[in-house]
Amino acid sequence: MSSWSDSLRFAFQPVINLTTGGVTGLEILARPEAGDILAEARRDPEVDLRLAVSAVRAAVRKETLLPLYVNVFAGTLADLGGLATLHDAVREAGRLPWEVTIDIGPPCTHVPWRALLDAVAELRGQGFRVCADGVGDGDIPLRLLVDLAPDLVKLDASLLARPAAVRAMRTLCEELGALLCVEGVETEGQCATALAAGAQLAQGELFAPPARLPVADVYVPPRSPGVVSVPRTGPSVREFVRPAALLPATASAGQVRALLTGSPDVSGVLLVDRAGVPVRSVHRSRFLLSMSGRYGHALYADRPAAKLGDPPRTVGADATAWEVLEVVAVGDRGRTSDDVAVVDAHGRCVGVVRLADLVRALAETRVEEAAGLNPLTRLPGSDAITAEVDRRIAGGRAFTLSWLDVDHFKQVNDGAGFAAGDELIRAVGRALREASPDTARVGHIGGDDFLVLADQEALDPLASLVLDALWSAGGHPVTLSLATVLCPPGSVTDHRQAAACLAPLKKAAKALQGTSWVLGRAGAGGHEIRRGSERAPAPAG
């Protein structure tokens, strides 16, 4: 080992799950007391590899059970391939490769891409998880980022000043099946921005500074009201994954007891086979109750812990929170508090989820959604629609934004009464909701005004179902006006500009006779009349 090893120390910084507020792992940071070992490692791949091996061994000496994040330069991977020495060090330390994430850091400019991608494939074959580090502040090209298909993307906190970029990266991460982490978070404002933009993980001085001893007690600011980053289809289980306490399937009851009594925050232990696949689940309370009986320790201490375990409950890493609840619901009611193991495509355990985390997050989501619903139609208001518009813009997706209202609605209320008017509004809202596909969003923004966000191919069926219906209030016929703006990628910068493009189309639709529909394109003049007719000019004199 180089002479620098004598003065080299390591610090540990927690990576925080912003949904659960728990620590998902520890990044190991080199802290030399003299010299610039990182500059040397950047130039010399062998030094960088030895640094990574030393980091793993330092973590073992601290006896932490948390997953580890180990930094390696992209050039080191390209030059040395799958880092067999690091793999051996992880195994010798008694850790499983899938408990270790390799943070691949820049520079990338002069790194041969093919060699780097081959090395990443070899790492994945060994079981390691892969993170693209320093995105936004480094030089990793977007094409290389997509080809890497990392399990985690770490963004520099400087991008929080550009929330649209963070939202766009969240969209890309969803396509890649990756989690999004913001590093270098120092203030509560930055944390709130990261949450609102869709980041699931974060690290920085705000939560806990790097320390010589691994810490599990961190500060996580309370979530601000109205901050919801849960997708419509339900939050991904990835957002709730906690580190799993893993032991070999052959572990004795005494080994499990030692782990549980030494780690009061561990709710259970998963026994895994040599490939890392869960074979038994040991629940903390039930296990310790069995061991605490009059002859419990004498009977079980040297026996396989599997005898006191249950078949594991598992879900895939791409599952939603609702799917986890289904797994819990169909099982033994006495096991509702058991952790559910999250497994990758190979069946290897990558963590656990707790029922309490899911219930809390889903309940908060429902409460916040309910607060934004229109009491008459139970449809979301404009905030939900405009937030989704901004997400689609950030993701580079084409969309259509439509405004619909009832013609001369004040006269409807005056002539038929407000009760008939309310029933008409409810009926229009139901029709819009039923005519819209799952990918569309319908909002009631007040009075007789509705917004519909949809893909272009959904427009004609939706318009036909709603506009062809015979509407009436109190026995009097009623007509509707619909205005739609098509927004190709890059045509608008945010929801305000989309709304500004929609405003003249709304005016044009209202100027037509009968049920009307006007269609325009953002950034282009003019419009197409799909329904309705021009009003006859008033007679002269």
C-alpha positions in Angstrom: 0.0 0.0 0.0 1.2 3.5 -0.8 2.6 5.7 2.0 -0.5 7.8 2.0 -2.4 4.9 3.6 -0.8 5.6 7.0 -2.5 9.1 7.2 -5.7 8.2 5.3 -9.0 8.3 7.2 -12.5 7.9 6.1 -15.7 9.8 6.9 -19.3 8.6 6.4 -22.2 10.7 5.2 -25.8 9.3 5.3 -28.0 9.2 2.2 -31.5 10.1 3.2 -34.8 8.7 1.9 -37.0 11.9 1.7 -40.2 9.9 1.9 -39.5 7.8 5.0 -36.9 10.1 6.6 -34.7 7.1 7.1 -31.0 6.5 6.2 -30.7 4.3 3.1 -26.9 4.0 3.2 -23.6 5.6 3.9 -21.3 7.2 1.3 -17.6 6.6 2.3 -15.5 9.7 1.8 -11.7 9.7 1.8 -10.2 12.2 4.2 -6.4 12.2 3.9 -4.5 14.2 6.5 -1.8 15.1 4.1 -1.5 15.3 0.3 -4.2 15.1 -2.4 -4.9 11.4 -2.7 -8.0 12.1 -4.9 -5.9 13.9 -7.5 -3.5 10.9 -7.5 -6.4 8.5 -7.7 -7.9 10.4 -10.7 -4.6 9.9 -12.5 -3.8 6.4 -11.4 -6.6 3.7 -11.6 -4.6 1.3 -9.4 -4.5 4.0 -6.6 -8.3 4.6 -7.1 -9.0 0.9 -6.8 -6.9 0.6 -3.6 -8.8 3.6 -2.2 -12.1 1.9 -2.8 -10.9 -1.3 -1.2 -9.7 0.7 1.8 -13.1 2.4 2.1 -14.9 -0.9 2.3 -12.5 -2.2 5.0 -13.0 1.0 6.9 -16.7 0.5 6.9 -16.3 -3.0 8.2 -14.2 -1.8 11.1 -17.0 0.5 12.1 -19.4 -2.5 12.1 -22.2 -0.7 10.2 -25.1 -2.7 8.8 -26.1 0.0 6.4 -25.6 -0.3 2.6 -22.5 1.4 1.3 -21.7 3.9 -1.4 -18.2 3.6 -2.7 -16.7 6.2 -5.1 -14.8 5.1 -8.2 -13.7 7.3 -11.1 -15.1 6.4 -14.6 -11.6 6.1 -16.0 -10.7 3.5 -13.3 -13.6 1.3 -14.4 -12.7 1.7 -18.1 -9.1 0.8 -17.4 -9.5 -2.0 -14.8 -12.8 -3.6 -15.8 -15.0 -5.2 -13.2 -12.8 -4.4 -10.1 -12.3 -8.0 -9.0 -10.2 -6.9 -6.1 -13.1 -4.8 -4.8 -15.5 -7.7 -5.2 -13.1 -9.9 -3.2 -12.8 -7.3 -0.4 -16.6 -7.0 -0.1 -17.0 -10.7 0.2 -14.1 -11.0 2.7 -15.8 -8.3 4.8 -18.9 -10.4 5.0 -21.0 -8.0 2.9 -23.1 -8.9 -0.1 -22.3 -7.1 -3.4 -25.8 -5.8 -3.8 -25.4 -4.0 -0.5 -22.8 -1.8 -2.2 -23.4 0.9 -4.8 -20.5 2.0 -7.0 -20.7 5.8 -7.4 -19.2 6.4 -10.8 -17.7 9.9 -10.9 -16.4 12.2 -13.6 -14.3 13.1 -15.6 -15.8 11.2 -18.5 -14.6 13.2 -21.5 -11.7 11.0 -22.5 -13.0 7.7 -21.1 -13.6 5.1 -23.8 -17.4 4.5 -23.5 -17.4 0.9 -24.7 -14.8 -0.2 -22.1 -16.8 1.7 -19.4 -20.1 0.1 -20.3 -18.5 -3.4 -20.4 -17.0 -2.8 -16.9 -20.4 -1.7 -15.6 -22.0 -4.8 -17.1 -19.4 -6.9 -15.2 -20.1 -5.1 -12.0 -23.8 -5.8 -12.3 -23.0 -9.4 -13.0 -21.2 -9.5 -9.7 -24.2 -8.0 -8.0 -23.1 -4.4 -7.4 -25.5 -1.5 -7.9 -24.4 1.4 -10.0 -24.8 5.2 -9.5 -24.0 8.0 -11.9 -22.5 10.6 -9.6 -21.9 14.4 -10.2 -24.6 14.7 -12.8 -25.2 18.4 -13.6 -21.8 19.5 -12.4 -19.7 16.9 -14.2 -19.1 16.1 -17.8 -21.2 12.9 -18.3 -23.0 13.2 -21.7 -26.7 12.5 -21.7 -26.3 9.6 -24.2 -23.8 7.9 -21.9 -26.0 8.4 -18.9 -28.9 6.6 -20.8 -26.5 3.8 -21.9 -25.3 3.3 -18.3 -28.9 2.8 -17.1 -27.8 3.5 -13.5 -29.8 2.3 -10.4 -29.3 5.8 -9.0 -28.5 9.3 -10.3 -26.9 11.9 -8.0 -27.5 15.5 -9.0 -25.4 18.4 -7.8 -27.4 20.8 -5.6 -26.6 23.7 -7.9 -29.4 22.4 -10.2 -32.0 23.1 -7.6 -31.8 26.7 -8.8 -33.3 25.2 -12.1 -36.2 23.1 -10.8 -37.3 22.3 -14.4 -34.0 20.5 -15.0 -34.5 18.4 -11.8 -38.1 17.5 -12.9 -36.7 16.5 -16.3 -34.1 14.3 -14.7 -36.8 12.7 -12.5 -38.8 11.9 -15.7 -35.6 10.3 -17.3 -34.9 8.4 -14.1 -38.5 6.9 -14.2 -37.8 5.8 -17.8 -34.5 4.2 -16.7 -35.9 2.6 -13.5 -33.5 4.7 -11.4 -33.9 6.7 -8.2 -33.0 10.4 -8.1 -30.8 11.8 -5.4 -29.7 15.4 -4.8 -26.3 15.8 -3.0 -24.9 18.8 -1.3 -28.2 19.9 0.3 -27.5 22.6 2.9 -30.7 24.4 3.6 -34.4 23.5 4.3 -35.3 25.5 1.2 -33.1 23.3 -1.0 -34.7 20.3 0.6 -38.2 21.5 -0.1 -37.2 22.3 -3.7 -35.7 18.8 -4.2 -38.9 17.2 -2.9 -41.2 19.4 -5.0 -39.1 18.6 -8.1 -39.4 14.9 -7.5 -36.1 13.8 -5.9 -36.5 10.7 -3.7 -33.1 10.7 -2.0 -30.8 13.4 -0.7 -27.6 14.0 1.2 -25.8 17.0 2.6 -24.8 19.0 5.6 -28.5 19.8 6.4 -29.2 16.1 7.3 -25.8 15.2 8.7 -22.2 16.2 7.9 -19.6 13.6 7.1 -18.4 12.0 10.3 -15.7 9.5 11.4 -18.4 7.3 13.0 -21.5 6.2 10.9 -24.6 7.9 12.2 -28.3 6.8 11.9 -29.7 9.9 13.7 -30.2 12.6 11.2 -32.3 15.8 10.8 -35.0 15.7 8.1 -37.2 18.8 7.8 -40.9 18.2 8.0 -42.6 18.2 4.7 -44.3 21.5 3.7 -48.1 21.3 3.1 -48.9 20.8 -0.6 -45.6 19.1 -1.5 -46.8 15.9 -3.3 -44.4 14.0 -5.6 -46.6 10.9 -5.8 -47.5 9.8 -9.4 -51.1 9.2 -10.3 -50.6 5.4 -10.6 -49.3 5.2 -7.0 -45.9 5.7 -5.6 -43.1 3.3 -6.5 -41.9 0.9 -3.9 -38.4 2.3 -4.6 -39.4 5.4 -2.7 -39.9 3.5 0.5 -37.0 1.0 0.5 -35.2 0.7 3.8 -31.9 -1.2 4.3 -32.4 -4.8 5.0 -30.7 -6.7 7.8 -29.4 -9.8 6.0 -27.8 -13.0 7.4 -27.0 -16.3 5.6 -29.7 -18.9 5.5 -27.5 -21.1 7.7 -27.3 -18.5 10.5 -28.1 -19.7 14.0 -30.8 -18.3 16.3 -28.0 -17.0 18.5 -26.5 -14.9 15.6 -29.9 -13.4 14.8 -30.4 -12.6 18.5 -27.0 -10.9 18.7 -27.9 -8.8 15.6 -31.3 -7.7 16.9 -30.2 -6.9 20.5 -27.3 -4.9 19.1 -29.5 -3.0 16.6 -32.7 -1.8 18.2 -33.9 -0.1 15.1 -33.9 -3.3 13.1 -37.5 -4.7 12.8 -36.6 -8.0 11.4 -33.9 -10.1 9.7 -34.0 -11.7 6.3 -32.1 -15.0 5.8 -30.8 -15.2 2.3 -29.1 -18.0 0.3 -25.7 -17.7 -1.4 -27.3 -15.8 -4.3 -28.9 -13.3 -2.0 -32.5 -14.6 -2.5 -34.6 -14.4 0.7 -35.6 -17.8 2.0 -36.9 -17.0 5.5 -38.1 -13.9 7.3 -37.5 -13.5 11.0 -39.8 -10.9 12.8 -38.2 -9.1 15.7 -40.9 -9.4 18.3 -42.0 -12.9 17.6 -38.4 -14.1 17.5 -37.3 -12.4 20.7 -40.5 -13.7 22.4 -39.6 -17.2 21.5 -36.0 -16.8 22.7 -37.1 -15.1 26.0 -39.1 -18.1 27.3 -38.0 -20.1 30.3 -36.0 -22.5 28.1 -35.9 -20.5 24.9 -32.2 -19.7 24.7 -31.2 -23.2 25.7 -33.6 -24.7 23.1 -32.9 -22.4 20.1 -29.6 -20.6 20.5 -27.6 -23.1 18.5 -30.3 -24.2 16.2 -30.9 -22.7 12.7 -32.7 -19.4 12.9 -34.8 -20.5 9.9 -36.8 -22.7 12.3 -38.1 -19.5 13.9 -38.8 -17.7 10.7 -41.6 -17.5 8.2 -41.8 -17.6 4.4 -40.7 -14.2 3.1 -43.1 -11.8 1.5 -41.5 -10.3 -1.6 -42.3 -7.7 -4.2 -40.3 -6.6 -7.3 -38.4 -3.3 -7.2 -40.7 -2.0 -9.9 -43.9 -2.6 -7.8 -46.1 0.2 -6.6 -47.1 0.9 -3.0 -50.6 -0.4 -3.8 -49.2 -3.8 -4.9 -47.3 -4.1 -1.6 -50.5 -3.5 0.3 -52.1 -6.3 -1.8 -49.3 -8.7 -0.8 -49.9 -7.8 2.9 -53.7 -8.1 2.6 -53.8 -11.6 1.3 -51.4 -13.1 3.9 -51.7 -14.1 7.5 -53.3 -11.2 9.5 -50.8 -11.9 12.3 -47.9 -10.8 10.0 -49.2 -7.4 8.9 -46.3 -5.7 10.7 -43.7 -7.9 8.9 -41.3 -6.2 6.6 -41.8 -6.9 2.9 -38.6 -7.8 1.0 -37.9 -5.9 -2.2 -36.1 -8.0 -4.8 -34.4 -7.2 -8.1 -34.8 -9.0 -11.4 -32.6 -11.8 -10.1 -34.6 -12.3 -6.9 -31.9 -10.8 -4.8 -33.0 -8.7 -1.8 -32.2 -5.0 -2.2 -34.1 -3.8 0.9 -37.3 -3.9 2.7 -40.5 -1.8 3.0 -42.5 -1.2 6.2 -46.3 -1.1 6.1 -46.3 2.0 8.3 -44.3 4.0 5.8 -46.7 3.1 3.0 -49.9 3.8 4.9 -48.5 7.2 6.2 -47.5 8.3 2.7 -50.7 7.2 1.0 -52.8 8.8 3.6 -50.9 12.1 3.3 -51.3 11.9 -0.4 -55.1 11.4 -0.2 -55.5 14.2 2.3 -53.6 16.6 0.2 -55.4 15.5 -3.0 -58.8 15.9 -1.2 -57.9 19.4 -0.1 -57.5 20.4 -3.7 -60.7 18.8 -5.0 -63.6 20.9 -6.1 -66.4 20.1 -3.7 -69.1 20.1 -6.4 -67.5 17.6 -8.9 -64.7 16.1 -6.7 -62.3 16.9 -9.5 -58.9 18.4 -8.8 -58.4 22.2 -9.3 -56.0 24.0 -11.6 -52.9 23.5 -9.4 -52.9 19.7 -10.1 -53.3 20.2 -13.8 -50.7 22.9 -14.2 -48.2 20.9 -12.1 -48.7 17.9 -14.5 -48.3 20.3 -17.5 -45.0 21.4 -16.2 -43.9 17.8 -15.7 -44.7 17.0 -19.3 -42.9 20.0 -20.5 -39.8 19.1 -18.4 -40.0 15.6 -19.8 -40.1 16.8 -23.4 -43.5 15.3 -24.0 -46.1 16.5 -26.4 -49.6 17.2 -24.9 -52.9 19.0 -25.5 -54.5 21.4 -23.1 -58.2 22.0 -23.4 -60.6 24.4 -21.8 -64.4 23.7 -21.7 -67.3 25.6 -20.3 -71.1 25.9 -20.5 -72.4 28.7 -22.8 -74.3 31.5 -21.1 -74.1 29.7 -17.7 -75.4 32.7 -15.8 -78.6 32.6 -17.8 -78.9 28.9 -17.1 -78.7 29.5 -13.4 -81.1 32.5 -13.7 -83.6 30.5 -15.7 -83.4 27.0 -14.3 -82.2 27.7 -10.8 -78.8 27.1 -9.2 -79.7 23.5 -8.2 -80.2 22.6 -11.9 -77.0 24.5 -12.7 -75.1 22.5 -10.1 -76.5 19.2 -11.5 -75.4 20.2 -15.0 -71.9 21.0 -13.8 -71.7 17.6 -12.0 -72.9 15.9 -15.2 -70.4 17.6 -17.4 -67.6 16.7 -14.9 -68.7 13.0 -14.9 -68.8 13.0 -18.7 -65.3 14.4 -19.0 -63.9 12.0 -16.4 -65.5 9.0 -18.1 -64.5 10.0 -21.6 -60.8 10.6 -20.6 -58.3 7.8 -20.8 -56.1 7.0 -17.8 -53.3 9.1 -19.2 -55.4 12.2 -19.2 -56.1 14.6 -16.3 -59.4 16.4 -15.9 -59.7 19.5 -13.6 -62.6 21.7 -12.5 -61.1 25.1 -12.0 -64.3 26.8 -10.8 -67.8 27.7 -11.9 -68.5 26.1 -15.2 -64.8 26.0 -16.3 -63.0 22.7 -16.8 -59.4 21.9 -18.0 -58.4 18.7 -19.7 -54.8 17.6 -20.2 -54.4 14.7 -22.7 -52.4 13.2 -25.5 -53.4 14.3 -29.0 -54.8 10.9 -30.0 -57.3 11.1 -27.2 -58.8 14.4 -28.4 -61.3 13.2 -31.0 -62.9 10.4 -29.0 -63.2 12.7 -25.9 -64.7 15.6 -27.8 -67.2 13.3 -29.6 -68.4 11.8 -26.4 -68.8 15.1 -24.6 -69.9 17.4 -27.4 -72.3 15.0 -29.1 -74.3 14.6 -25.9 -77.6 16.5 -25.6 -77.2 18.8 -22.6 -80.0 20.5 -20.8 -80.8 22.2 -17.5 -84.3 22.5 -16.2 -85.6 21.3 -19.6 -83.8 24.0 -21.5 -81.1 22.9 -24.1 -77.5 23.9 -23.3 -74.5 24.2 -25.5 -70.8 23.8 -24.7 -67.6 25.5 -25.9 -64.3 23.7 -26.2 -60.9 25.2 -27.0 -57.7 23.2 -27.4 -54.1 24.1 -27.9 -51.6 21.5 -29.2 -48.2 21.8 -27.5 -45.4 19.9 -29.3 -42.1 19.4 -27.4 -40.3 22.7 -27.0 -43.2 24.9 -28.0 -43.9 26.2 -24.5 -41.7 26.7 -21.5 -44.2 26.3 -18.7 -47.9 26.1 -17.9 -48.3 29.9 -17.9 -47.2 30.1 -21.5 -49.5 27.2 -22.4 -52.4 29.0 -20.8 -51.6 32.2 -22.6 -51.7 30.2 -25.9 -55.1 28.8 -24.9 -56.7 32.2 -24.1 -57.4 33.5 -27.6 -58.7 30.1 -28.7 -61.2 30.2 -25.8 -62.3 33.6 -27.0 -62.7 32.3 -30.6 -64.7 29.3 -29.4 -67.1 31.5 -27.5 -67.7 33.7 -30.6 -69.2 30.7 -32.5 -72.8 29.7 -32.5 -74.0 26.4 -31.0 -71.7 23.8 -29.4 -68.2 24.7 -30.6 -64.7 23.4 -30.7 -61.6 25.4 -31.8 -58.1 23.9 -32.2 -54.8 25.7 -32.4 -51.1 25.1 -32.1 -48.7 26.7 -29.6 -46.4 29.2 -31.4 -48.5 29.3 -34.6 -51.1 31.8 -35.6 -54.7 31.1 -36.5 -56.9 28.2 -35.5 -59.1 25.5 -36.9 -62.9 25.4 -36.3 -63.8 21.8 -35.5 -67.4 22.5 -34.3 -69.7 25.5 -34.4 -70.4 28.2 -37.0 -69.7 31.8 -37.5 -72.3 34.2 -36.1 -74.2 36.1 -38.8 -73.3 39.8 -38.9 -75.8 42.1 -37.4 -78.0 43.8 -40.0 -77.0 47.3 -40.9 -79.0 50.2 -39.6 
